[in-house]
């Protein structure tokens, strides 16, 4: 049985605003095994980034609150640790690649010094040793001319090179878990492919588990072992990546997959989009949050959100009444290509 490196249970996070309390993360549970890549996907605002930032203790303390749940990392609940204990973990055993490297890199410091400072923060070594370590990491991530580029400032590097510097900063202390928050969004397609290949190879070389946060199903297909689909602060489907791509069972997952252009199929149809808007999380719906946008919605969907229902493949589950054994017994399995059930 695979060993869990991170185990998040029943996480609840809210943010106080002048309009009311936003229920950003609502009873979310997931886990990450050693040397595994896990994907968390969903529309903007679904709670995926908030979930990860909560685990890392990066949410603003002024209006953000953890109302419940646990997050066990290497046997300790990181939600109960002091600020000093969290700082000892961040950048060391747990790191993040942020979405926009130009925003998070210091424009007044050479990139080599920024990488070196991370290593010096967590290791009692000389600056020369830290610089040698930084250089070795830059070589590992295949940054061109690492000796020369270490002396450059962020604005002197291309977008792909800045992203590689962010990856080097995240990896220099050899973390157990690497969070990647939309790591390829700001890059062109060619550089995206290079970064994806780089992260896949680094996982094998460094024994680091990766949590990929994205809305890009194409990136997910190339990287993840298991997948969690989030909607309106909840996980609505989870499972092995192969099962999720070839046998998805939640209508929201169908919508995400249908919105991706297919190169292996000839079609003149327009790209599919999910109609409607996500619900207001200040006053979330009582039932399934996707019911108002779902063409398969039934009366019970408006009243009650189902628990995650286990499916055929081990670990595959969907929080949808279409997957309930009684529904399947009476109507059969509802598939993406099927007709509306009219219930």
Coordinates of C-alpha atoms in Angstrom, one line a residue:
X1 CA 0.0 0.0 0.0
X2 CA 1.3 3.5 -1.0
X3 CA 2.6 5.6 1.9
X4 CA 0.8 9.0 2.3
X5 CA 3.0 12.1 2.6
X6 CA 0.1 14.5 2.9
X7 CA -3.4 13.7 4.2
X8 CA -6.0 16.5 4.3
X9 CA -9.3 15.7 6.1
X10 CA -12.6 17.7 6.1
X11 CA -11.0 21.1 5.5
X12 CA -13.3 24.1 5.9
X13 CA -12.0 27.7 5.1
X14 CA -13.9 31.0 5.1
X15 CA -13.1 34.6 4.4
X16 CA -14.9 37.5 6.0
X17 CA -16.0 40.3 3.7
X18 CA -18.2 43.3 4.0
X19 CA -21.0 41.3 2.2
X20 CA -20.7 38.3 4.5
X21 CA -18.6 35.2 5.1
X22 CA -17.4 33.5 1.9
X23 CA -17.3 29.7 2.3
X24 CA -14.3 29.1 0.0
X25 CA -13.5 25.5 1.0
X26 CA -16.3 23.3 2.2
X27 CA -15.4 19.9 3.7
X28 CA -12.5 19.0 1.4
X29 CA -10.5 15.8 1.8
X30 CA -7.6 14.6 -0.3
X31 CA -4.3 12.8 0.1
X32 CA -0.9 12.6 -1.7
X33 CA 1.3 9.5 -1.8
X34 CA 5.1 9.5 -2.0
X35 CA 6.5 10.0 -5.5
X36 CA 3.0 10.7 -6.9
X37 CA 1.6 13.6 -9.0
X38 CA -1.9 14.6 -7.9
X39 CA -4.0 17.1 -9.9
X40 CA -6.6 19.5 -8.4
X41 CA -8.7 21.0 -11.2
X42 CA -11.6 23.3 -11.5
X43 CA -12.8 26.7 -12.7
X44 CA -11.3 29.9 -11.2
X45 CA -12.8 30.6 -7.8
X46 CA -13.6 26.9 -7.0
X47 CA -11.2 26.9 -4.0
X48 CA -8.3 24.8 -5.3
X49 CA -5.6 27.5 -4.6
X50 CA -7.1 28.4 -1.3
X51 CA -7.0 24.8 -0.2
X52 CA -3.2 24.5 -0.9
X53 CA -2.4 27.9 0.6
X54 CA -4.3 26.9 3.7
X55 CA -2.1 23.8 4.0
X56 CA 1.0 26.0 3.6
X57 CA -0.3 28.6 6.0
X58 CA -0.2 31.3 3.3
X59 CA -3.8 32.6 3.5
X60 CA -4.2 36.2 4.9
X61 CA -4.7 36.1 8.7
X62 CA -6.8 39.3 8.6
X63 CA -9.9 37.8 7.2
X64 CA -9.2 34.1 6.5
X65 CA -10.1 31.4 9.0
X66 CA -9.8 27.7 9.1
X67 CA -13.1 26.6 10.6
X68 CA -12.4 22.9 10.6
X69 CA -10.3 20.0 9.4
X70 CA -6.8 18.6 9.6
X71 CA -3.8 18.5 7.3
X72 CA -1.3 15.8 8.3
X73 CA 2.2 16.3 6.7
X74 CA 4.8 13.8 7.6
X75 CA 2.7 12.8 10.7
X76 CA 2.1 16.4 12.0
X77 CA -1.1 18.5 11.6
X78 CA 0.3 21.6 9.9
X79 CA -2.9 23.5 10.7
X80 CA -2.0 23.4 14.4
X81 CA 1.7 24.4 14.1
X82 CA 3.1 27.7 15.3
X83 CA 4.4 30.3 12.8
X84 CA 8.0 29.3 13.5
X85 CA 7.3 25.7 12.9
X86 CA 5.6 26.5 9.6
X87 CA 8.5 28.6 8.5
X88 CA 10.8 25.8 9.1
X89 CA 8.7 23.6 6.8
X90 CA 8.0 26.1 4.0
X91 CA 10.7 26.1 1.3
X92 CA 12.3 23.1 3.0
X93 CA 10.0 20.1 3.2
X94 CA 7.1 21.8 1.5
X95 CA 7.5 24.2 -1.5
X96 CA 5.4 26.0 -4.1
X97 CA 5.8 27.1 -7.6
X98 CA 3.7 30.2 -8.0
X99 CA 1.6 31.1 -11.1
X100 CA 3.5 34.3 -12.1
X101 CA 7.2 34.2 -11.4
X102 CA 7.7 37.8 -12.3
X103 CA 5.4 38.8 -9.4
X104 CA 7.1 36.6 -6.8
X105 CA 10.8 37.1 -7.8
X106 CA 12.5 40.1 -6.2
X107 CA 13.3 42.5 -9.1
X108 CA 16.2 44.1 -7.1
X109 CA 18.1 40.8 -6.5
X110 CA 20.1 38.6 -8.9
X111 CA 18.3 35.3 -9.4
X112 CA 21.2 33.3 -8.1
X113 CA 21.2 35.2 -4.8
X114 CA 17.5 34.6 -4.4
X115 CA 17.9 30.8 -4.9
X116 CA 20.9 30.8 -2.5
X117 CA 19.0 32.7 0.2
X118 CA 16.4 29.9 0.3
X119 CA 19.1 27.3 0.9
X120 CA 20.9 29.4 3.6
X121 CA 17.6 29.9 5.4
X122 CA 17.3 26.1 6.1
X123 CA 20.9 24.8 6.1
X124 CA 23.9 25.9 8.1
X125 CA 26.4 26.1 5.3
X126 CA 28.7 28.7 3.9
X127 CA 27.5 31.1 1.2
X128 CA 30.0 29.5 -1.3
X129 CA 28.5 26.0 -0.6
X130 CA 25.0 27.5 -1.1
X131 CA 26.0 29.0 -4.4
X132 CA 27.4 25.7 -5.6
X133 CA 24.1 24.0 -4.6
X134 CA 22.2 26.7 -6.5
X135 CA 24.3 26.2 -9.5
X136 CA 23.8 22.4 -9.4
X137 CA 20.0 22.9 -9.2
X138 CA 20.1 25.3 -12.2
X139 CA 22.0 22.6 -14.1
X140 CA 19.4 20.0 -13.1
X141 CA 16.5 22.1 -14.4
X142 CA 18.5 22.7 -17.7
X143 CA 18.7 26.5 -17.4
X144 CA 20.9 27.7 -20.3
X145 CA 24.3 29.2 -19.3
X146 CA 23.6 28.8 -15.5
X147 CA 26.8 30.5 -14.4
X148 CA 26.0 33.6 -16.4
X149 CA 22.2 33.6 -15.7
X150 CA 22.7 33.3 -12.0
X151 CA 24.1 36.9 -12.1
X152 CA 21.1 38.3 -14.0
X153 CA 18.0 40.0 -12.6
X154 CA 14.5 38.6 -13.3
X155 CA 13.7 41.2 -16.0
X156 CA 16.7 40.1 -17.9
X157 CA 15.3 36.5 -18.3
X158 CA 12.6 35.2 -20.5
X159 CA 9.3 33.9 -19.1
X160 CA 10.3 30.3 -19.4
X161 CA 13.7 31.0 -17.7
X162 CA 12.0 32.8 -14.9
X163 CA 9.7 29.8 -14.4
X164 CA 12.7 27.5 -14.2
X165 CA 14.3 29.8 -11.6
X166 CA 11.1 29.5 -9.5
X167 CA 11.3 25.7 -9.9
X168 CA 15.0 25.8 -8.8
X169 CA 14.0 27.9 -5.7
X170 CA 11.3 25.4 -4.8
X171 CA 13.5 22.3 -5.3
X172 CA 16.8 23.4 -3.8
X173 CA 16.0 22.0 -0.4
X174 CA 14.7 18.8 -1.9
X175 CA 11.1 19.1 -0.5
X176 CA 8.9 16.1 0.1
X177 CA 5.9 17.9 -1.6
X178 CA 6.0 20.4 -4.3
X179 CA 2.8 22.5 -5.0
X180 CA 2.6 23.9 -8.5
X181 CA -0.1 26.6 -8.8
X182 CA -0.9 27.0 -12.5
X183 CA 2.8 26.7 -13.4
X184 CA 2.4 27.0 -17.1
X185 CA -0.5 29.5 -17.5
X186 CA 1.7 32.5 -18.5
X187 CA 3.9 30.6 -20.9
X188 CA 3.5 29.9 -24.6
X189 CA 2.7 26.4 -25.8
X190 CA 6.3 25.3 -26.6
X191 CA 7.6 26.5 -23.2
X192 CA 4.6 24.9 -21.5
X193 CA 5.6 21.5 -22.9
X194 CA 9.2 22.0 -21.8
X195 CA 8.2 22.8 -18.2
X196 CA 5.8 19.8 -18.1
X197 CA 8.6 17.5 -19.3
X198 CA 11.0 19.1 -16.8
X199 CA 8.6 18.6 -13.8
X200 CA 8.0 15.0 -14.8
X201 CA 11.7 14.2 -15.0
X202 CA 12.5 16.0 -11.7
X203 CA 9.9 13.9 -9.8
X204 CA 11.8 10.8 -10.8
X205 CA 15.2 12.3 -10.0
X206 CA 14.3 14.0 -6.6
X207 CA 11.6 11.6 -5.2
X208 CA 9.4 14.6 -4.7
X209 CA 5.6 14.4 -4.8
X210 CA 3.8 17.0 -6.9
X211 CA 0.4 18.6 -6.4
X212 CA -0.6 20.4 -9.6
X213 CA -3.3 23.1 -9.3
X214 CA -4.8 24.0 -12.7
X215 CA -7.8 24.4 -14.9
X216 CA -5.9 23.1 -18.0
X217 CA -7.0 19.5 -18.6
X218 CA -4.4 19.1 -21.3
X219 CA -1.6 19.8 -18.7
X220 CA -3.3 17.4 -16.3
X221 CA -3.4 14.6 -18.9
X222 CA 0.4 14.7 -19.3
X223 CA 1.3 14.8 -15.6
X224 CA -1.0 13.4 -13.0
X225 CA -1.4 10.0 -11.5
X226 CA -4.6 10.8 -9.6
X227 CA -7.1 13.6 -10.1
X228 CA -9.5 15.6 -7.9
X229 CA -12.2 17.8 -9.5
X230 CA -13.3 20.8 -7.4
X231 CA -16.5 22.9 -7.8
X232 CA -17.8 25.6 -5.5
X233 CA -15.4 24.7 -2.7
X234 CA -16.2 21.0 -2.8
X235 CA -14.5 17.9 -4.4
X236 CA -17.2 16.5 -6.8
X237 CA -15.1 13.7 -8.4
X238 CA -11.8 11.9 -7.7
X239 CA -9.9 8.9 -8.9
X240 CA -7.1 7.5 -11.1
X241 CA -6.3 9.8 -14.0
X242 CA -7.0 7.1 -16.6
X243 CA -10.5 6.4 -15.1
X244 CA -11.2 10.1 -14.9
X245 CA -10.4 10.8 -18.5
X246 CA -11.9 7.7 -20.1
X247 CA -14.8 7.0 -17.7
X248 CA -15.8 10.3 -16.0
X249 CA -19.1 10.2 -14.1
X250 CA -19.8 13.7 -12.8
X251 CA -21.5 16.2 -15.2
X252 CA -19.1 18.9 -14.2
X253 CA -16.1 16.7 -15.2
X254 CA -17.9 16.0 -18.5
X255 CA -18.1 19.8 -19.0
X256 CA -14.4 20.3 -18.3
X257 CA -13.4 17.6 -20.7
X258 CA -15.8 18.6 -23.5
X259 CA -14.3 22.2 -23.4
X260 CA -10.9 20.9 -24.4
X261 CA -10.3 20.7 -28.2
X262 CA -9.5 17.2 -29.5
X263 CA -6.9 16.6 -32.2
X264 CA -7.8 12.9 -32.6
X265 CA -11.4 13.6 -33.7
X266 CA -12.7 15.5 -36.7
X267 CA -15.6 17.7 -35.8
X268 CA -17.2 20.9 -37.1
X269 CA -19.0 21.6 -33.8
X270 CA -18.1 24.6 -31.7
X271 CA -16.2 24.0 -28.4
X272 CA -18.6 23.1 -25.6
X273 CA -19.0 25.5 -22.7
X274 CA -20.8 25.0 -19.4
X275 CA -23.8 27.3 -19.3
X276 CA -24.6 29.5 -16.3
X277 CA -22.4 30.8 -13.5
X278 CA -20.9 29.3 -10.3
X279 CA -23.0 29.8 -7.1
X280 CA -22.5 32.5 -4.6
X281 CA -20.4 31.1 -1.8
X282 CA -21.6 33.6 0.7
X283 CA -24.9 31.7 0.5
X284 CA -24.1 28.4 -1.2
X285 CA -27.0 26.2 -2.3
X286 CA -28.4 23.6 0.0
X287 CA -28.1 20.8 -2.5
X288 CA -25.6 20.0 -5.2
X289 CA -23.8 23.3 -6.1
X290 CA -23.7 22.3 -9.8
X291 CA -27.5 21.6 -10.0
X292 CA -28.4 25.0 -11.5
X293 CA -26.0 24.4 -14.4
X294 CA -26.6 20.7 -14.9
X295 CA -28.9 19.4 -17.6
X296 CA -29.2 16.1 -15.7
X297 CA -30.4 17.7 -12.5
X298 CA -33.2 16.1 -10.6
X299 CA -35.4 17.4 -7.7
X300 CA -33.2 15.7 -5.1
X301 CA -30.1 17.5 -6.5
X302 CA -31.7 20.8 -5.4
X303 CA -32.4 19.6 -1.9
X304 CA -29.4 17.4 -0.9
X305 CA -25.7 17.1 -1.8
X306 CA -24.8 13.4 -2.0
X307 CA -21.7 12.0 -0.4
X308 CA -18.9 10.7 -2.6
X309 CA -20.3 7.5 -4.2
X310 CA -17.7 4.7 -4.9
X311 CA -17.6 3.6 -8.5
X312 CA -16.2 0.6 -10.4
X313 CA -12.5 1.4 -10.2
X314 CA -10.8 1.4 -6.8
X315 CA -10.5 5.0 -5.6
X316 CA -12.9 6.4 -8.2
X317 CA -15.8 8.3 -6.6
X318 CA -18.3 11.0 -7.6
X319 CA -20.6 13.1 -5.5
X320 CA -23.6 12.8 -7.9
X321 CA -27.0 11.3 -7.6
X322 CA -26.6 9.8 -11.2
X323 CA -24.1 7.4 -9.6
X324 CA -26.3 6.3 -6.8
X325 CA -26.9 2.5 -6.9
X326 CA -30.7 2.9 -6.8
X327 CA -30.6 5.3 -9.8
X328 CA -28.2 3.1 -11.7
X329 CA -30.4 0.1 -11.0
X330 CA -33.5 1.8 -12.4
X331 CA -32.1 3.9 -15.3
X332 CA -28.6 2.5 -16.0
X333 CA -25.3 4.4 -16.1
X334 CA -25.7 8.0 -17.5
X335 CA -22.9 8.7 -19.9
X336 CA -21.6 11.9 -21.4
X337 CA -22.8 10.9 -24.9
X338 CA -26.2 9.8 -23.6
X339 CA -29.5 11.7 -23.8
X340 CA -30.9 13.8 -21.0
X341 CA -32.8 11.5 -18.6
X342 CA -35.7 13.9 -18.2
X343 CA -36.1 13.1 -14.5

